[in-house]
Structure formats: C-alpha cells, structure tokens
CSV table of C-alpha atoms in Angstrom, one decimal:
chain,number,residue,atom,x,y,z
Z,3,MET,CA,-0.2,-5.8,17.4
Z,4,LYS,CA,0.0,-9.4,18.6
Z,5,LYS,CA,3.8,-9.6,18.0
Z,6,SER,CA,6.5,-7.0,18.3
Z,7,LEU,CA,8.1,-5.3,15.3
Z,8,ASP,CA,11.3,-7.2,16.0
Z,9,GLU,CA,9.4,-10.5,16.1
Z,10,HIS,CA,7.6,-9.7,12.8
Z,11,ALA,CA,10.9,-8.6,11.2
Z,12,ALA,CA,12.6,-11.8,12.3
Z,13,ARG,CA,9.8,-14.0,10.9
Z,14,PHE,CA,9.9,-12.3,7.5
Z,15,ASP,CA,13.7,-12.4,7.4
Z,16,GLU,CA,13.4,-16.2,7.5
Z,17,LEU,CA,10.8,-16.2,4.7
Z,18,ALA,CA,12.5,-13.6,2.4
Z,19,GLY,CA,14.4,-16.0,0.1
Z,20,GLU,CA,11.3,-18.1,-0.6
Z,21,TYR,CA,8.5,-15.5,-0.1
Z,22,ASP,CA,7.8,-14.9,-3.8
Z,23,ASP,CA,7.4,-18.6,-4.5
Z,24,ASP,CA,5.2,-19.2,-1.5
Z,25,THR,CA,2.3,-16.8,-2.0
Z,26,SER,CA,-1.3,-17.8,-2.5
Z,27,ASP,CA,-3.5,-17.1,-5.5
Z,28,GLU,CA,-5.5,-14.6,-3.4
Z,29,TYR,CA,-2.3,-12.8,-2.5
Z,30,ARG,CA,-1.2,-12.5,-6.2
Z,31,ALA,CA,-4.7,-11.4,-7.3
Z,32,CYS,CA,-4.7,-8.8,-4.5
Z,33,ALA,CA,-1.2,-7.6,-5.6
Z,34,ASN,CA,-2.3,-7.3,-9.2
Z,35,LEU,CA,-5.3,-5.2,-8.2
Z,36,VAL,CA,-3.2,-2.9,-6.1
Z,37,VAL,CA,-0.9,-2.3,-9.0
Z,38,GLU,CA,-3.8,-1.7,-11.3
Z,39,HIS,CA,-5.5,0.8,-9.1
Z,40,ALA,CA,-2.2,2.5,-8.2
Z,41,ALA,CA,-0.5,2.7,-11.6
Z,42,PRO,CA,0.5,6.3,-12.3
Z,43,GLU,CA,-1.2,7.6,-15.3
Z,44,VAL,CA,0.6,9.3,-18.2
Z,45,ASP,CA,-0.3,12.9,-18.5
Z,46,ASP,CA,-2.1,13.8,-21.7
Z,47,THR,CA,-2.2,17.5,-22.3
Z,48,GLU,CA,-4.8,17.1,-25.0
Z,49,SER,CA,-7.2,15.3,-22.6
Z,50,PRO,CA,-10.4,17.2,-21.9
Z,51,GLU,CA,-10.3,15.9,-18.3
Z,52,PRO,CA,-9.1,18.3,-15.6
Z,53,PRO,CA,-5.4,18.0,-14.7
Z,54,ARG,CA,-6.0,16.2,-11.4
Z,55,ALA,CA,-7.9,13.4,-13.2
Z,56,ARG,CA,-5.0,13.0,-15.6
Z,57,THR,CA,-2.2,13.4,-12.9
Z,58,ARG,CA,0.4,16.1,-12.6
Z,59,SER,CA,2.8,15.1,-15.3
Z,60,ALA,CA,4.1,12.2,-17.4
Z,61,ARG,CA,6.0,9.9,-15.0
Z,62,GLY,CA,5.6,12.6,-12.3
Z,63,ASP,CA,4.1,10.6,-9.5
Z,64,VAL,CA,6.0,9.6,-6.4
Z,65,VAL,CA,4.8,6.3,-4.9
Z,66,LEU,CA,5.3,5.2,-1.3
Z,67,ASP,CA,5.0,1.5,-0.9
Z,68,LEU,CA,4.7,0.6,2.8
Z,69,ALA,CA,5.6,-2.9,4.0
Z,70,THR,CA,7.1,-3.4,0.5
Z,71,GLY,CA,8.4,-6.9,1.2
Z,72,THR,CA,10.4,-8.1,-1.7
Z,73,GLY,CA,9.3,-5.2,-3.8
Z,74,ALA,CA,6.6,-6.8,-5.9
Z,75,ILE,CA,4.4,-3.7,-5.9
Z,76,ALA,CA,7.2,-1.1,-6.0
Z,77,LEU,CA,9.0,-2.8,-8.9
Z,78,ALA,CA,5.8,-3.2,-10.9
Z,79,LEU,CA,5.0,0.5,-10.5
Z,80,SER,CA,8.5,1.9,-11.1
Z,81,PRO,CA,8.3,2.1,-15.0
Z,82,ASP,CA,5.5,4.6,-14.8
Z,83,ALA,CA,6.5,6.6,-11.7
Z,84,ALA,CA,9.0,9.3,-11.2
Z,85,ARG,CA,10.1,7.6,-8.0
Z,86,VAL,CA,9.1,4.7,-5.9
Z,87,VAL,CA,10.0,4.6,-2.2
Z,88,GLY,CA,9.7,1.2,-0.5
Z,89,ARG,CA,9.7,0.8,3.2
Z,90,ASP,CA,9.8,-2.4,5.3
Z,91,ILE,CA,10.8,-3.7,8.7
Z,92,SER,CA,12.6,-6.8,7.5
Z,93,GLU,CA,16.2,-6.5,6.4
Z,94,GLY,CA,15.9,-9.8,4.6
Z,95,MET,CA,12.9,-8.6,2.5
Z,96,LEU,CA,14.7,-5.3,1.8
Z,97,GLU,CA,17.8,-7.2,0.6
Z,98,GLU,CA,15.6,-9.2,-1.9
Z,99,ALA,CA,13.9,-6.1,-3.1
Z,100,LYS,CA,17.2,-4.3,-3.7
Z,101,ARG,CA,18.6,-7.3,-5.4
Z,102,LYS,CA,15.7,-7.4,-7.9
Z,103,ALA,CA,15.9,-3.7,-8.5
Z,104,ASP,CA,19.6,-4.0,-9.2
Z,105,GLU,CA,19.0,-6.9,-11.6
Z,106,LYS,CA,16.5,-4.8,-13.5
Z,107,GLY,CA,18.8,-1.7,-13.5
Z,108,LEU,CA,16.2,0.5,-11.9
Z,109,GLU,CA,17.4,3.8,-10.6
Z,110,ASN,CA,14.2,5.4,-9.5
Z,111,VAL,CA,13.5,2.9,-6.7
Z,112,ASP,CA,14.6,3.4,-3.1
Z,113,PHE,CA,14.3,0.7,-0.4
Z,114,ASP,CA,14.9,1.3,3.3
Z,115,TYR,CA,13.6,0.6,6.8
Z,116,GLY,CA,10.3,2.1,7.8
Z,117,THR,CA,7.0,1.3,9.4
Z,118,PHE,CA,3.3,2.3,8.9
Z,119,ARG,CA,3.4,4.7,11.7
Z,120,GLU,CA,7.0,5.9,11.1
Z,121,PRO,CA,7.6,5.6,7.4
Z,122,ASN,CA,11.0,7.2,7.5
Z,123,TYR,CA,10.1,9.5,4.6
Z,124,ASP,CA,9.2,13.1,4.6
Z,125,GLY,CA,9.1,14.0,0.9
Z,126,ASP,CA,6.2,14.6,-1.5
Z,127,VAL,CA,3.9,11.6,-2.0
Z,128,ASP,CA,1.3,11.2,-4.7
Z,129,ILE,CA,0.2,7.6,-4.2
Z,130,VAL,CA,0.6,5.2,-1.2
Z,131,THR,CA,0.3,1.5,-1.6
Z,132,SER,CA,0.5,-1.5,0.7
Z,133,ASN,CA,-0.3,-5.2,0.2
Z,134,PHE,CA,-0.9,-7.9,2.9
Z,135,ALA,CA,0.6,-6.2,5.9
Z,136,LEU,CA,-1.7,-3.7,7.7
Z,137,HIS,CA,-3.6,-6.6,9.2
Z,138,HIS,CA,-0.7,-7.1,11.6
Z,139,LEU,CA,-1.7,-4.0,13.4
Z,140,SER,CA,-4.6,-3.7,15.9
Z,141,ASP,CA,-7.6,-1.6,14.8
Z,142,GLU,CA,-6.4,1.4,16.8
Z,143,GLU,CA,-2.9,1.0,15.3
Z,144,LYS,CA,-4.4,0.8,11.8
Z,145,ARG,CA,-6.2,4.2,12.5
Z,146,GLU,CA,-2.9,5.7,13.7
Z,147,ALA,CA,-1.2,4.4,10.5
Z,148,ILE,CA,-3.9,5.8,8.2
Z,149,ASP,CA,-3.7,9.2,10.0
Z,150,VAL,CA,0.1,9.2,9.5
Z,151,ILE,CA,-0.3,8.4,5.8
Z,152,ALA,CA,-3.1,11.1,5.4
Z,153,ALA,CA,-0.7,13.7,6.8
Z,154,LEU,CA,1.7,13.0,3.9
Z,155,GLU,CA,-1.2,14.3,1.7
Z,156,PRO,CA,-1.2,11.6,-1.1
Z,157,ARG,CA,-4.1,11.9,-3.5
Z,158,ARG,CA,-4.6,8.1,-3.4
Z,159,PHE,CA,-4.1,5.2,-1.0
Z,160,VAL,CA,-4.5,1.7,-2.4
Z,161,LEU,CA,-4.6,-1.0,0.3
Z,162,GLY,CA,-4.7,-4.7,-0.4
Z,163,ASP,CA,-5.0,-6.8,2.7
Z,164,VAL,CA,-6.7,-9.5,4.7
Z,165,MET,CA,-10.0,-8.0,5.7
Z,166,PHE,CA,-13.4,-9.3,6.6
Z,167,PHE,CA,-16.3,-8.8,4.2
Z,168,GLY,CA,-18.6,-10.7,6.6
Z,169,GLU,CA,-18.3,-12.6,9.8
Z,170,PRO,CA,-14.9,-14.2,10.3
Z,171,ASP,CA,-14.9,-18.0,10.0
Z,172,PRO,CA,-12.8,-19.4,12.8
Z,173,ASP,CA,-12.8,-22.8,11.1
Z,174,GLU,CA,-11.3,-21.5,7.8
Z,175,PRO,CA,-9.3,-18.4,8.6
Z,176,PHE,CA,-7.2,-17.0,5.7
Z,177,TYR,CA,-4.9,-15.5,8.3
Z,178,SER,CA,-2.9,-16.7,11.3
Z,179,PRO,CA,-4.8,-15.7,14.5
Z,180,GLU,CA,-1.7,-15.9,16.6
Z,181,VAL,CA,0.1,-13.2,14.7
Z,182,ASP,CA,-2.6,-11.4,12.6
Z,183,ASP,CA,-5.4,-9.0,13.5
Z,184,PRO,CA,-7.5,-8.2,10.5
Z,185,ALA,CA,-10.3,-5.6,10.5
Z,186,THR,CA,-13.7,-5.6,8.9
Z,187,VAL,CA,-14.1,-3.6,5.7
Z,188,GLY,CA,-16.4,-1.3,7.6
Z,189,THR,CA,-13.8,-0.6,10.2
Z,190,LEU,CA,-11.2,0.3,7.6
Z,191,ALA,CA,-13.7,2.4,5.7
Z,192,ASP,CA,-14.4,4.4,8.8
Z,193,ALA,CA,-10.7,4.9,9.5
Z,194,PHE,CA,-10.2,6.2,5.9
Z,195,THR,CA,-13.2,8.6,6.1
Z,196,ASP,CA,-12.1,9.9,9.5
Z,197,ALA,CA,-8.7,10.6,8.1
Z,198,GLY,CA,-10.1,12.7,5.2
Z,199,PHE,CA,-10.2,10.1,2.5
Z,200,SER,CA,-13.2,9.0,0.4
Z,201,LEU,CA,-13.4,5.3,-0.4
Z,202,THR,CA,-13.8,5.1,-4.2
Z,203,ALA,CA,-13.4,1.4,-4.9
Z,204,VAL,CA,-13.8,-1.9,-3.0
Z,205,GLU,CA,-12.5,-5.1,-4.7
Z,206,ARG,CA,-13.5,-8.4,-3.0
Z,207,VAL,CA,-10.9,-11.1,-3.8
Z,208,HIS,CA,-12.1,-13.6,-1.1
Z,209,ASP,CA,-14.4,-13.4,1.9
Z,210,GLN,CA,-11.3,-12.4,3.9
Z,211,VAL,CA,-9.2,-10.6,1.3
Z,212,GLY,CA,-9.8,-7.4,-0.6
Z,213,VAL,CA,-8.5,-4.1,-2.0
Z,214,LEU,CA,-9.7,-0.7,-1.0
Z,215,VAL,CA,-9.0,2.5,-2.9
Z,216,ALA,CA,-9.2,5.8,-1.0
Z,217,GLU,CA,-8.9,9.2,-2.6
Z,218,ARG,CA,-8.1,12.5,-0.9
Z,219,PRO,CA,-9.9,15.7,-2.1
Z,220,PRO,CA,-7.5,18.2,-3.6
Z,221,THR,CA,-6.2,21.0,-1.3
Z,222,GLU,CA,-7.0,24.6,-2.1
Z,223,ALA,CA,-3.4,25.0,-3.5
Z,224,GLU,CA,-3.9,22.0,-5.8
Z,225,GLU,CA,-7.3,23.3,-6.9
Z,226,GLY,CA,-5.6,26.6,-7.7
Z,227,VAL,CA,-3.0,24.9,-9.9
Z,228,GLU,CA,-5.8,23.0,-11.7
Z,229,SER,CA,-7.8,26.2,-12.5
Z,230,THR,CA,-4.7,27.9,-14.0
Z,231,ASP,CA,-4.0,24.8,-16.1
Z,232,ARG,CA,-7.4,24.6,-17.6
C-alpha cells in the first residue's frame, strides 16, 4: 500500500460530498456489472435447478460490501437481500452512505468501519462485493485480503476494480500511480484460485478496468442440505 489507511481515509473524507457526481463512465459501468453479478436471486421452489443454483431462500442472502464508499453497491443490492453490510475506512463516505439509506427508509443495511483485511464482521456471508478499492493494496496485501474473505465462506465474490488486461500504459494510466497499485488480471485470478475460489466470469470494461466473479464450491454441509432439499 503506497499510502497509509489514515491517509486514504482522509483523502476520501474530502471527496465524500462530491464523490457520486465525480465518477467516470468506466466506474459506473463497473459498478453496474458488480450489481448485476452480485444481485441475490429470488428462490423459486418450483425451479428444476438444485437449491444452490437458485440460492437459499427468497431475500435470504447476506451481502458484505467492502470499501462501500457512499453505498452505491450496497444500496442497489438491498431490495433483494436479507441484509447488506457495508464497510469502509472513510467516516465521510460512511456518513453519505448512511444518509442515503435513511432517505430511502432502508432498515436492512448496516454501515460501519472496516477494512479488507479486518472487515469488522463475523456473521454469515453469502455474497461479497467490492468496487474500485482493492487496487490500493499491494499484490501481497490483495492476497491477504482475499484469504480473509475466503475464510468468511461466501459462495460468491464479485470484484470490480482497476486491473491490467495487458501491459500497463504509463502514458495513459487509468489510475494514480502515486496512490494506487493495480494488479494484472492473472495475478488476481491466481489469488482467487489459491484461496479456494473458481473464477467464473471476467468482464473487461477498459484495458485497465474490469469485473471478476469468483465462486466457492459448496462445503460438505451445504451439499448435504441440497441433497435433502431435492
């Protein structure tokens, strides 16, 4: 990490009030794809698909949104989730997220301080999301974060971020080299695989921006529940 957590938090505190109006087309496209891939599915008991493919129950998913910012992803997913937990290091961003949740009258969204490697959450998690934040960590720190997330045993992790699909272009960086440290898609894929995930989708938004969807195989206990439900 090229800046400390406190430095990053202070930087985003300053941006919080204008952040939603100052995002790029690529950022918004990335956020939309994260929501699309992460959206909890409504359980259909008449579906011929096995229960894990349908999800556990209608509005039964718990979503953990890391580096939630002003809550764009968390708030978009809340109508179809049992609960959405948003975590961020910026108090300014969290205040904006809470304000928007209050305006919408949402009661199933919880925003609080947390980091990738210390999410400040130990409950059940079905889906983990993050958009445009993991690139602040070094490659080794990204691996540590993905390992921490894997230990929460979500079935899916949807990551939208600055990432390299080819060689970085130093003349036209989509990121700020003084504060950001993006990884290649291959590096991220290896980190997911080593943590027990399988990469199931790769969405290229820009040569330096994309969305990765990682799925975790069901545990023996989950497979046992599915077999009894069939």
